[in-house]
PDB file of C-alpha atoms (C1' of nucleotides) in Angstrom:
ATOM      1  CA  UNK A   1      61.633 184.126 137.666  1.00 85.00           C
ATOM      2  CA  UNK A   2      58.585 186.153 138.295  1.00 96.00           C
ATOM      3  CA  UNK A   3      58.132 189.016 140.700  1.00 98.00           C
ATOM      4  CA  UNK A   4      54.879 190.715 141.671  1.00 98.00           C
ATOM      5  CA  UNK A   5      53.989 192.138 138.219  1.00 98.00           C
ATOM      6  CA  UNK A   6      54.771 188.841 136.497  1.00 98.00           C
ATOM      7  CA  UNK A   7      52.772 186.760 138.985  1.00 98.00           C
ATOM      8  CA  UNK A   8      49.871 189.205 138.748  1.00 98.00           C
ATOM      9  CA  UNK A   9      50.007 188.940 134.944  1.00 98.00           C
ATOM     10  CA  UNK A  10      49.711 185.159 135.198  1.00 98.00           C
ATOM     11  CA  UNK A  11      46.929 185.372 137.802  1.00 98.00           C
ATOM     12  CA  UNK A  12      44.915 187.643 135.513  1.00 98.00           C
ATOM     13  CA  UNK A  13      45.501 185.437 132.472  1.00 98.00           C
ATOM     14  CA  UNK A  14      44.518 182.225 134.272  1.00 98.00           C
ATOM     15  CA  UNK A  15      41.599 183.971 135.984  1.00 98.00           C
ATOM     16  CA  UNK A  16      40.178 184.872 132.564  1.00 98.00           C
ATOM     17  CA  UNK A  17      40.743 181.402 131.131  1.00 98.00           C
ATOM     18  CA  UNK A  18      38.562 178.367 130.731  1.00 97.00           C
ATOM     19  CA  UNK A  19      40.026 176.748 133.850  1.00 98.00           C
ATOM     20  CA  UNK A  20      37.669 178.823 136.006  1.00 98.00           C
ATOM     21  CA  UNK A  21      34.731 176.715 137.144  1.00 98.00           C
ATOM     22  CA  UNK A  22      36.313 173.555 135.844  1.00 98.00           C
ATOM     23  CA  UNK A  23      36.701 170.506 138.073  1.00 98.00           C
ATOM     24  CA  UNK A  24      40.097 168.847 138.477  1.00 98.00           C
ATOM     25  CA  UNK A  25      39.564 165.346 137.139  1.00 98.00           C
ATOM     26  CA  UNK A  26      43.063 163.979 137.349  1.00 97.00           C
ATOM     27  CA  UNK A  27      46.546 165.037 138.444  1.00 98.00           C
ATOM     28  CA  UNK A  28      49.855 163.637 137.225  1.00 98.00           C
ATOM     29  CA  UNK A  29      52.955 164.497 139.244  1.00 98.00           C
ATOM     30  CA  UNK A  30      56.325 163.996 137.550  1.00 98.00           C
ATOM     31  CA  UNK A  31      58.547 165.679 140.178  1.00 98.00           C
ATOM     32  CA  UNK A  32      57.299 164.903 143.640  1.00 97.00           C
ATOM     33  CA  UNK A  33      59.172 167.700 145.398  1.00 97.00           C
ATOM     34  CA  UNK A  34      57.082 170.220 143.463  1.00 98.00           C
ATOM     35  CA  UNK A  35      54.024 169.185 145.475  1.00 98.00           C
ATOM     36  CA  UNK A  36      55.774 168.784 148.818  1.00 95.00           C
ATOM     37  CA  UNK A  37      57.055 165.222 148.538  1.00 89.00           C
ATOM     38  CA  UNK A  38      53.800 163.276 148.875  1.00 94.00           C
ATOM     39  CA  UNK A  39      52.021 163.248 145.527  1.00 97.00           C
ATOM     40  CA  UNK A  40      49.257 160.846 146.594  1.00 97.00           C
ATOM     41  CA  UNK A  41      48.308 163.022 149.520  1.00 96.00           C
ATOM     42  CA  UNK A  42      48.373 166.123 147.330  1.00 97.00           C
ATOM     43  CA  UNK A  43      46.239 164.602 144.575  1.00 97.00           C
ATOM     44  CA  UNK A  44      43.659 163.117 146.905  1.00 97.00           C
ATOM     45  CA  UNK A  45      42.948 166.486 148.465  1.00 96.00           C
ATOM     46  CA  UNK A  46      42.548 168.209 145.103  1.00 96.00           C
ATOM     47  CA  UNK A  47      40.817 165.780 142.804  1.00 94.00           C
ATOM     48  CA  UNK A  48      37.167 166.560 142.095  1.00 96.00           C
ATOM     49  CA  UNK A  49      37.351 170.141 143.356  1.00 98.00           C
ATOM     50  CA  UNK A  50      36.687 173.006 140.997  1.00 98.00           C
ATOM     51  CA  UNK A  51      38.972 175.960 140.408  1.00 98.00           C
ATOM     52  CA  UNK A  52      36.823 178.934 141.426  1.00 98.00           C
ATOM     53  CA  UNK A  53      39.126 181.921 141.006  1.00 98.00           C
ATOM     54  CA  UNK A  54      42.725 183.132 140.753  1.00 98.00           C
ATOM     55  CA  UNK A  55      44.489 185.679 142.896  1.00 98.00           C
ATOM     56  CA  UNK A  56      47.960 186.656 144.065  1.00 98.00           C
ATOM     57  CA  UNK A  57      49.738 187.410 147.330  1.00 98.00           C
ATOM     58  CA  UNK A  58      53.333 188.629 147.045  1.00 98.00           C
ATOM     59  CA  UNK A  59      54.952 186.283 144.524  1.00 98.00           C
ATOM     60  CA  UNK A  60      52.444 183.493 145.247  1.00 98.00           C
ATOM     61  CA  UNK A  61      49.662 182.493 142.883  1.00 98.00           C
ATOM     62  CA  UNK A  62      46.461 181.388 144.622  1.00 98.00           C
ATOM     63  CA  UNK A  63      43.936 179.050 142.994  1.00 98.00           C
ATOM     64  CA  UNK A  64      40.813 179.166 145.130  1.00 98.00           C
ATOM     65  CA  UNK A  65      39.217 175.704 145.007  1.00 98.00           C
ATOM     66  CA  UNK A  66      35.983 174.342 146.390  1.00 98.00           C
ATOM     67  CA  UNK A  67      36.162 174.638 150.176  1.00 95.00           C
ATOM     68  CA  UNK A  68      38.201 174.290 152.135  1.00 96.00           C
ATOM     69  CA  UNK A  69      41.351 174.305 150.034  1.00 97.00           C
ATOM     70  CA  UNK A  70      43.346 176.771 148.020  1.00 98.00           C
ATOM     71  CA  UNK A  71      46.236 175.707 145.810  1.00 98.00           C
ATOM     72  CA  UNK A  72      49.124 178.077 146.468  1.00 98.00           C
ATOM     73  CA  UNK A  73      51.933 178.078 143.896  1.00 98.00           C
ATOM     74  CA  UNK A  74      55.343 179.723 144.026  1.00 98.00           C
ATOM     75  CA  UNK A  75      56.988 179.771 140.598  1.00 98.00           C
ATOM     76  CA  UNK A  76      60.482 180.481 142.005  1.00 97.00           C
ATOM     77  CA  UNK A  77      62.942 180.788 139.114  1.00 96.00           C
ATOM     78  CA  UNK A  78      61.430 179.014 136.145  1.00 96.00           C
ATOM     79  CA  UNK A  79      57.822 177.979 136.760  1.00 97.00           C
ATOM     80  CA  UNK A  80      55.343 178.552 133.936  1.00 98.00           C
ATOM     81  CA  UNK A  81      51.795 177.487 133.161  1.00 98.00           C
ATOM     82  CA  UNK A  82      50.425 176.209 129.856  1.00 98.00           C
ATOM     83  CA  UNK A  83      46.899 175.259 128.860  1.00 97.00           C
ATOM     84  CA  UNK A  84      46.786 172.329 126.470  1.00 94.00           C
ATOM     85  CA  UNK A  85      44.408 169.813 125.025  1.00 89.00           C
ATOM     86  CA  UNK A  86      44.727 166.918 125.392  1.00 89.00           C
ATOM     87  CA  UNK A  87      46.447 166.437 128.737  1.00 90.00           C
ATOM     88  CA  UNK A  88      49.605 164.782 127.500  1.00 92.00           C
ATOM     89  CA  UNK A  89      52.976 165.792 128.860  1.00 91.00           C
ATOM     90  CA  UNK A  90      54.459 167.859 126.034  1.00 90.00           C
ATOM     91  CA  UNK A  91      57.904 168.546 127.513  1.00 94.00           C
ATOM     92  CA  UNK A  92      60.341 166.827 129.834  1.00 95.00           C
ATOM     93  CA  UNK A  93      60.137 169.943 131.982  1.00 97.00           C
ATOM     94  CA  UNK A  94      56.462 169.561 132.830  1.00 97.00           C
ATOM     95  CA  UNK A  95      56.432 168.604 136.508  1.00 98.00           C
ATOM     96  CA  UNK A  96      52.668 168.536 137.187  1.00 98.00           C
ATOM     97  CA  UNK A  97      49.717 168.152 134.808  1.00 98.00           C
ATOM     98  CA  UNK A  98      46.128 168.844 135.914  1.00 98.00           C
ATOM     99  CA  UNK A  99      43.430 167.365 133.713  1.00 98.00           C
ATOM    100  CA  UNK A 100      40.359 169.599 133.801  1.00 97.00           C
ATOM    101  CA  UNK A 101      37.011 169.311 132.079  1.00 95.00           C
ATOM    102  CA  UNK A 102      37.746 170.786 128.643  1.00 93.00           C
ATOM    103  CA  UNK A 103      41.460 171.535 128.896  1.00 97.00           C
ATOM    104  CA  UNK A 104      44.523 170.733 130.958  1.00 98.00           C
ATOM    105  CA  UNK A 105      46.791 172.908 133.042  1.00 98.00           C
ATOM    106  CA  UNK A 106      50.509 172.138 132.770  1.00 98.00           C
ATOM    107  CA  UNK A 107      53.170 173.317 135.206  1.00 98.00           C
ATOM    108  CA  UNK A 108      56.426 173.688 133.281  1.00 97.00           C
ATOM    109  CA  UNK A 109      59.482 174.193 135.497  1.00 97.00           C
ATOM    110  CA  UNK A 110      62.950 173.302 134.115  1.00 96.00           C
ATOM    111  CA  UNK A 111      64.826 174.153 137.302  1.00 96.00           C
ATOM    112  CA  UNK A 112      62.315 172.332 139.521  1.00 97.00           C
ATOM    113  CA  UNK A 113      62.426 175.009 142.229  1.00 97.00           C
ATOM    114  CA  UNK A 114      58.715 175.817 141.955  1.00 98.00           C
ATOM    115  CA  UNK A 115      56.489 174.643 144.807  1.00 98.00           C
ATOM    116  CA  UNK A 116      52.785 173.915 145.275  1.00 98.00           C
ATOM    117  CA  UNK A 117      50.982 173.876 148.593  1.00 98.00           C
ATOM    118  CA  UNK A 118      47.414 173.133 149.626  1.00 97.00           C
ATOM    119  CA  UNK A 119      46.129 175.357 152.377  1.00 97.00           C
ATOM    120  CA  UNK A 120      42.807 175.631 154.176  1.00 97.00           C
ATOM    121  CA  UNK A 121      44.034 178.618 156.162  1.00 97.00           C
ATOM    122  CA  UNK A 122      45.564 181.285 153.950  1.00 97.00           C
ATOM    123  CA  UNK A 123      45.818 183.809 156.744  1.00 96.00           C
ATOM    124  CA  UNK A 124      48.087 181.461 158.599  1.00 96.00           C
ATOM    125  CA  UNK A 125      49.920 180.429 155.416  1.00 97.00           C
ATOM    126  CA  UNK A 126      50.871 184.041 154.717  1.00 97.00           C
ATOM    127  CA  UNK A 127      51.389 185.022 158.335  1.00 95.00           C
ATOM    128  CA  UNK A 128      55.056 185.821 157.845  1.00 94.00           C
ATOM    129  CA  UNK A 129      54.686 187.656 154.547  1.00 97.00           C
ATOM    130  CA  UNK A 130      54.997 191.455 154.443  1.00 97.00           C
ATOM    131  CA  UNK A 131      52.326 193.787 153.121  1.00 97.00           C
ATOM    132  CA  UNK A 132      51.190 194.327 149.544  1.00 98.00           C
ATOM    133  CA  UNK A 133      52.971 197.304 147.970  1.00 98.00           C
ATOM    134  CA  UNK A 134      50.064 198.002 145.578  1.00 98.00           C
ATOM    135  CA  UNK A 135      47.387 198.118 148.260  1.00 98.00           C
ATOM    136  CA  UNK A 136      46.102 201.107 150.215  1.00 97.00           C
ATOM    137  CA  UNK A 137      47.705 199.599 153.290  1.00 96.00           C
ATOM    138  CA  UNK A 138      51.146 200.493 151.885  1.00 98.00           C
ATOM    139  CA  UNK A 139      51.251 203.802 153.721  1.00 98.00           C
ATOM    140  CA  UNK A 140      54.278 206.023 154.120  1.00 98.00           C
ATOM    141  CA  UNK A 141      54.027 205.746 157.884  1.00 97.00           C
ATOM    142  CA  UNK A 142      54.233 201.951 157.830  1.00 96.00           C
ATOM    143  CA  UNK A 143      56.989 201.944 155.232  1.00 98.00           C
ATOM    144  CA  UNK A 144      59.046 204.460 157.164  1.00 97.00           C
ATOM    145  CA  UNK A 145      58.862 202.268 160.276  1.00 97.00           C
ATOM    146  CA  UNK A 146      60.234 199.305 158.330  1.00 97.00           C
ATOM    147  CA  UNK A 147      63.229 201.362 157.249  1.00 97.00           C
ATOM    148  CA  UNK A 148      64.488 201.730 160.814  1.00 96.00           C
ATOM    149  CA  UNK A 149      67.081 198.998 160.331  1.00 96.00           C
ATOM    150  CA  UNK A 150      70.842 199.094 160.133  1.00 94.00           C
ATOM    151  CA  UNK A 151      70.777 197.166 156.898  1.00 95.00           C
ATOM    152  CA  UNK A 152      71.457 197.761 153.198  1.00 96.00           C
ATOM    153  CA  UNK A 153      68.267 199.077 151.620  1.00 97.00           C
ATOM    154  CA  UNK A 154      68.391 196.635 148.717  1.00 97.00           C
ATOM    155  CA  UNK A 155      68.616 193.673 151.063  1.00 97.00           C
ATOM    156  CA  UNK A 156      65.596 195.016 152.951  1.00 98.00           C
ATOM    157  CA  UNK A 157      63.558 195.492 149.764  1.00 98.00           C
ATOM    158  CA  UNK A 158      64.216 191.877 148.770  1.00 98.00           C
ATOM    159  CA  UNK A 159      63.073 190.583 152.169  1.00 97.00           C
ATOM    160  CA  UNK A 160      59.578 189.181 151.583  1.00 97.00           C
ATOM    161  CA  UNK A 161      58.700 189.484 155.259  1.00 97.00           C
ATOM    162  CA  UNK A 162      59.135 193.255 155.000  1.00 97.00           C
ATOM    163  CA  UNK A 163      57.288 193.953 151.723  1.00 98.00           C
ATOM    164  CA  UNK A 164      55.837 191.159 149.589  1.00 98.00           C
ATOM    165  CA  UNK A 165      56.529 190.847 145.880  1.00 98.00           C
ATOM    166  CA  UNK A 166      59.631 192.886 145.129  1.00 98.00           C
ATOM    167  CA  UNK A 167      62.448 190.931 143.453  1.00 98.00           C
ATOM    168  CA  UNK A 168      65.783 191.755 141.929  1.00 98.00           C
ATOM    169  CA  UNK A 169      64.588 193.646 138.842  1.00 98.00           C
ATOM    170  CA  UNK A 170      62.064 195.904 140.524  1.00 98.00           C
ATOM    171  CA  UNK A 171      64.321 196.512 143.540  1.00 98.00           C
ATOM    172  CA  UNK A 172      67.007 197.942 141.234  1.00 98.00           C
ATOM    173  CA  UNK A 173      64.415 199.915 139.268  1.00 98.00           C
ATOM    174  CA  UNK A 174      62.833 201.430 142.403  1.00 98.00           C
ATOM    175  CA  UNK A 175      66.229 202.384 143.862  1.00 98.00           C
ATOM    176  CA  UNK A 176      67.268 204.053 140.611  1.00 98.00           C
ATOM    177  CA  UNK A 177      63.976 205.929 140.282  1.00 98.00           C
ATOM    178  CA  UNK A 178      64.285 207.277 143.816  1.00 98.00           C
ATOM    179  CA  UNK A 179      68.055 207.976 143.512  1.00 97.00           C
ATOM    180  CA  UNK A 180      68.922 205.719 146.430  1.00 97.00           C
ATOM    181  CA  UNK A 181      72.186 203.738 146.506  1.00 97.00           C
ATOM    182  CA  UNK A 182      71.541 199.994 146.964  1.00 97.00           C
ATOM    183  CA  UNK A 183      74.084 199.781 149.793  1.00 96.00           C
ATOM    184  CA  UNK A 184      72.618 202.718 151.690  1.00 96.00           C
ATOM    185  CA  UNK A 185      71.757 201.766 155.264  1.00 96.00           C
ATOM    186  CA  UNK A 186      67.955 201.901 155.444  1.00 97.00           C
ATOM    187  CA  UNK A 187      67.902 203.780 158.739  1.00 96.00           C
ATOM    188  CA  UNK A 188      70.162 206.501 157.321  1.00 96.00           C
ATOM    189  CA  UNK A 189      67.798 207.518 154.515  1.00 96.00           C
ATOM    190  CA  UNK A 190      66.632 211.111 154.710  1.00 96.00           C
ATOM    191  CA  UNK A 191      62.897 211.693 154.870  1.00 96.00           C
ATOM    192  CA  UNK A 192      63.017 212.911 151.269  1.00 96.00           C
ATOM    193  CA  UNK A 193      64.672 209.689 150.064  1.00 97.00           C
ATOM    194  CA  UNK A 194      62.232 207.633 152.128  1.00 97.00           C
ATOM    195  CA  UNK A 195      59.333 209.364 150.427  1.00 98.00           C
ATOM    196  CA  UNK A 196      60.892 209.064 146.985  1.00 98.00           C
ATOM    197  CA  UNK A 197      61.402 205.320 147.479  1.00 98.00           C
ATOM    198  CA  UNK A 198      57.901 204.880 148.886  1.00 98.00           C
ATOM    199  CA  UNK A 199      56.494 206.439 145.720  1.00 98.00           C
ATOM    200  CA  UNK A 200      58.905 204.623 143.401  1.00 98.00           C
ATOM    201  CA  UNK A 201      58.021 201.090 144.552  1.00 98.00           C
ATOM    202  CA  UNK A 202      54.377 201.099 143.371  1.00 98.00           C
ATOM    203  CA  UNK A 203      55.372 203.091 140.317  1.00 98.00           C
ATOM    204  CA  UNK A 204      57.858 200.534 138.983  1.00 98.00           C
ATOM    205  CA  UNK A 205      55.592 197.604 139.877  1.00 98.00           C
ATOM    206  CA  UNK A 206      52.613 199.182 138.115  1.00 98.00           C
ATOM    207  CA  UNK A 207      54.702 199.900 135.044  1.00 98.00           C
ATOM    208  CA  UNK A 208      55.881 196.289 134.952  1.00 98.00           C
ATOM    209  CA  UNK A 209      52.306 195.099 135.240  1.00 98.00           C
ATOM    210  CA  UNK A 210      51.074 197.527 132.567  1.00 98.00           C
ATOM    211  CA  UNK A 211      53.501 195.832 130.142  1.00 98.00           C
ATOM    212  CA  UNK A 212      52.492 192.375 131.400  1.00 97.00           C
ATOM    213  CA  UNK A 213      55.859 191.651 132.971  1.00 97.00           C
ATOM    214  CA  UNK A 214      59.551 191.543 132.102  1.00 97.00           C
ATOM    215  CA  UNK A 215      60.741 188.794 129.727  1.00 96.00           C
ATOM    216  CA  UNK A 216      64.526 188.880 129.555  1.00 93.00           C
ATOM    217  CA  UNK A 217      66.909 187.088 127.228  1.00 82.00           C
ATOM    218  CA  UNK A 218      66.063 184.513 124.619  1.00 80.00           C
ATOM    219  CA  UNK A 219      65.758 181.411 126.740  1.00 74.00           C
ATOM    220  CA  UNK A 220      62.413 179.832 127.426  1.00 77.00           C
ATOM    221  CA  UNK A 221      63.376 179.593 131.077  1.00 78.00           C
ATOM    222  CA  UNK A 222      62.888 183.335 131.425  1.00 91.00           C
ATOM    223  CA  UNK A 223      59.533 184.767 132.428  1.00 95.00           C
ATOM    224  CA  UNK A 224      56.574 184.065 130.213  1.00 95.00           C
ATOM    225  CA  UNK A 225      52.920 184.310 131.060  1.00 97.00           C
ATOM    226  CA  UNK A 226      50.388 181.580 130.291  1.00 97.00           C
ATOM    227  CA  UNK A 227      51.076 179.664 127.061  1.00 96.00           C
ATOM    228  CA  UNK A 228      54.495 181.246 126.604  1.00 96.00           C
ATOM    229  CA  UNK A 229      53.199 184.786 126.212  1.00 96.00           C
ATOM    230  CA  UNK A 230      56.133 187.220 126.622  1.00 96.00           C
ATOM    231  CA  UNK A 231      55.922 190.491 128.537  1.00 97.00           C
ATOM    232  CA  UNK A 232      57.084 193.819 127.107  1.00 97.00           C
ATOM    233  CA  UNK A 233      58.536 195.591 130.114  1.00 97.00           C
ATOM    234  CA  UNK A 234      62.127 194.642 129.257  1.00 97.00           C
ATOM    235  CA  UNK A 235      62.100 197.463 126.694  1.00 96.00           C
ATOM    236  CA  UNK A 236      61.388 200.005 129.420  1.00 97.00           C
ATOM    237  CA  UNK A 237      63.946 199.058 132.093  1.00 98.00           C
ATOM    238  CA  UNK A 238      65.770 202.120 133.410  1.00 98.00           C
ATOM    239  CA  UNK A 239      68.770 200.464 135.092  1.00 98.00           C
ATOM    240  CA  UNK A 240      68.433 196.677 135.289  1.00 97.00           C
ATOM    241  CA  UNK A 241      70.731 194.913 132.801  1.00 96.00           C
ATOM    242  CA  UNK A 242      72.141 198.267 131.638  1.00 97.00           C
ATOM    243  CA  UNK A 243      75.708 197.713 132.904  1.00 96.00           C
ATOM    244  CA  UNK A 244      78.198 200.117 131.258  1.00 96.00           C
ATOM    245  CA  UNK A 245      75.406 201.960 129.466  1.00 97.00           C
ATOM    246  CA  UNK A 246      74.716 205.654 130.141  1.00 97.00           C
ATOM    247  CA  UNK A 247      72.322 206.533 132.942  1.00 98.00           C
ATOM    248  CA  UNK A 248      69.111 207.975 131.513  1.00 98.00           C
ATOM    249  CA  UNK A 249      69.317 210.835 134.049  1.00 97.00           C
ATOM    250  CA  UNK A 250      72.965 211.841 134.097  1.00 97.00           C
ATOM    251  CA  UNK A 251      74.823 209.892 131.393  1.00 97.00           C
ATOM    252  CA  UNK A 252      77.234 208.301 133.897  1.00 97.00           C
ATOM    253  CA  UNK A 253      77.864 204.624 133.197  1.00 97.00           C
ATOM    254  CA  UNK A 254      75.690 202.157 135.080  1.00 97.00           C
ATOM    255  CA  UNK A 255      77.685 199.864 137.360  1.00 96.00           C
ATOM    256  CA  UNK A 256      76.971 196.292 138.377  1.00 96.00           C
ATOM    257  CA  UNK A 257      77.938 195.039 141.832  1.00 95.00           C
ATOM    258  CA  UNK A 258      76.780 192.218 144.100  1.00 95.00           C
ATOM    259  CA  UNK A 259      74.462 193.017 147.016  1.00 96.00           C
ATOM    260  CA  UNK A 260      72.766 190.339 149.098  1.00 94.00           C
ATOM    261  CA  UNK A 261      74.174 187.766 146.627  1.00 93.00           C
ATOM    262  CA  UNK A 262      72.276 189.359 143.761  1.00 96.00           C
ATOM    263  CA  UNK A 263      73.507 191.232 140.703  1.00 96.00           C
ATOM    264  CA  UNK A 264      72.761 194.876 141.421  1.00 97.00           C
ATOM    265  CA  UNK A 265      72.679 197.696 138.870  1.00 97.00           C
ATOM    266  CA  UNK A 266      72.957 201.344 139.841  1.00 97.00           C
ATOM    267  CA  UNK A 267      74.189 204.736 138.732  1.00 97.00           C
ATOM    268  CA  UNK A 268      77.290 205.720 140.736  1.00 96.00           C
ATOM    269  CA  UNK A 269      76.593 209.413 140.176  1.00 96.00           C
ATOM    270  CA  UNK A 270      72.946 209.938 140.958  1.00 95.00           C
ATOM    271  CA  UNK A 271      72.375 207.098 143.431  1.00 96.00           C
ATOM    272  CA  UNK A 272      74.557 208.541 146.128  1.00 87.00           C
ATOM    273  CA  UNK A 273      75.739 206.933 149.371  1.00 82.00           C
ATOM    274  CA  UNK A 274      75.548 209.381 152.147  1.00 71.00           C
TER     275      UNK A 274
ATOM    276  C1'  DC B   1      84.770 174.772 131.214  1.00 84.22           C
ATOM    277  C1'  DC B   2      83.207 178.892 133.677  1.00 84.22           C
ATOM    278  C1'  DA B   3      79.972 182.390 135.240  1.00 84.22           C
ATOM    279  C1'  DT B   4      75.428 183.855 135.677  1.00 84.22           C
ATOM    280  C1'  DA B   5      70.374 183.527 136.306  1.00 84.22           C
ATOM    281  C1'  DT B   6      63.766 187.675 137.796  1.00 84.22           C
ATOM    282  C1'  DG B   7      63.949 182.908 144.261  1.00 84.22           C
ATOM    283  C1'  DT B   8      63.986 180.892 148.834  1.00 84.22           C
ATOM    284  C1'  DT B   9      65.872 178.477 152.709  1.00 84.22           C
ATOM    285  C1'  DA B  10      69.153 176.205 155.919  1.00 84.22           C
ATOM    286  C1'  DC B  11      73.306 176.856 157.832  1.00 84.22           C
ATOM    287  C1'  DT B  12      77.516 179.143 159.889  1.00 84.22           C
ATOM    288  C1'  DC B  13      79.807 182.952 161.708  1.00 84.22           C
ATOM    289  C1'  DG B  14      80.448 187.290 163.963  1.00 84.22           C
TER     290       DG B  14
ATOM    291  C1'  DA C   1      69.241 187.909 168.369  1.00 84.22           C
ATOM    292  C1'  DC C   2      70.145 189.652 164.052  1.00 84.22           C
ATOM    293  C1'  DG C   3      72.161 190.074 159.801  1.00 84.22           C
ATOM    294  C1'  DA C   4      75.670 188.954 156.406  1.00 84.22           C
ATOM    295  C1'  DG C   5      77.663 185.463 153.777  1.00 84.22           C
ATOM    296  C1'  DT C   6      77.500 180.775 151.761  1.00 84.22           C
ATOM    297  C1'  DA C   7      75.791 176.714 149.835  1.00 84.22           C
ATOM    298  C1'  DA C   8      72.095 174.215 148.184  1.00 84.22           C
ATOM    299  C1'  DC C   9      68.249 173.306 145.163  1.00 84.22           C
ATOM    300  C1'  DA C  10      68.632 171.859 139.328  1.00 84.22           C
ATOM    301  C1'  DT C  11      69.003 173.437 134.725  1.00 84.22           C
ATOM    302  C1'  DA C  12      69.776 176.562 130.767  1.00 84.22           C
ATOM    303  C1'  DT C  13      72.335 179.995 128.484  1.00 84.22           C
ATOM    304  C1'  DG C  14      76.182 182.984 126.992  1.00 84.22           C
TER     305       DG C  14
END
DNA sequence: CCATATGTTACTCG
DNA sequence: ACGAGTAACATATG
C-alpha cells in the first residue's frame, strides 16, 4: 500500500539491483488483469528489451526499457517485488514473473489490484497527474493556487491530480505537523496554515523516505520493499494509527474519523477547524 | 462473522 | 460541472 516514500524506496532498491542492464527473456502472467487484460500483447512488446533504469512518478514505478517503451507499475494496495533465482513461481500470490539474464523479477500482489502498463509516451501517460511534492517545482505560489477550492483539505491532498504521491498515512502526518484539521475547507486556510502545510508535506515525505518507508502491522500484505525488506518509519509516526493515544504536542487524545472514505487520525485540540 | 486495510475508478446524486 | 458518497476490485488480518 505504498505512497511516494515507499515507491521511491522500491525504485532505489531495484535501480541498484542486478536487473539493471538485463534483458527480459521471458514473461509469465498468472493474473491477466494485472497487465491490462491481454497478456500476449503485453509480453510481445516487452520480451527481449533490457531494463535500463528505474524511476518514480507519484506512486508509479517506471522501468525504462530499450526504446520506445517504459514499463509503468502501480502497486495499489499490496504489490511487492522479489528477486529470485530460478524463475519459479514461489507463491500463489505472484501474478507476473519476469525471467531476466541472471535473476528473475517477481510481482507479488495478494489483492490483485496492482497494474502494469507499457507506454511509449510518458508525458501523455502522466498528463493528468499533479506535480511532484519533492521537486523544486513544488512552490508555495503553485500550492496556494491549488488550495482555492471549497473542499476538505484531506480530500484535496489525496487527489493525485492535485499533488502526486501523497496517500493516507502522509496526508494525516502532514496535517498534524501543520496543525490543520482534515475537514478544514482548503480555501479557508489562513496564509500561515497554507505555508505550514506547504512545508510539512515535503518534510513528512522525506522523513518516510529516510526510514525507507512505513511497514505497518504484521501481515505480509503490508508495505515491504524489494525481497520483503521492511521500512522503519512506522516507529516515527506522529498521528497515524495513534487513536486514543496522547498527542505528542498537547497530550489530548488522538481521534479517528472517516474523511473521503479513509480512516483519518487527528488531534482535536491542536488541529483546529476555523 | 464483522470491520478494516498505506489505492483507484466508475457510478449516482445533489 | 463539481464534489461527495458508494460500491467495486480481491484478499488478509484482527
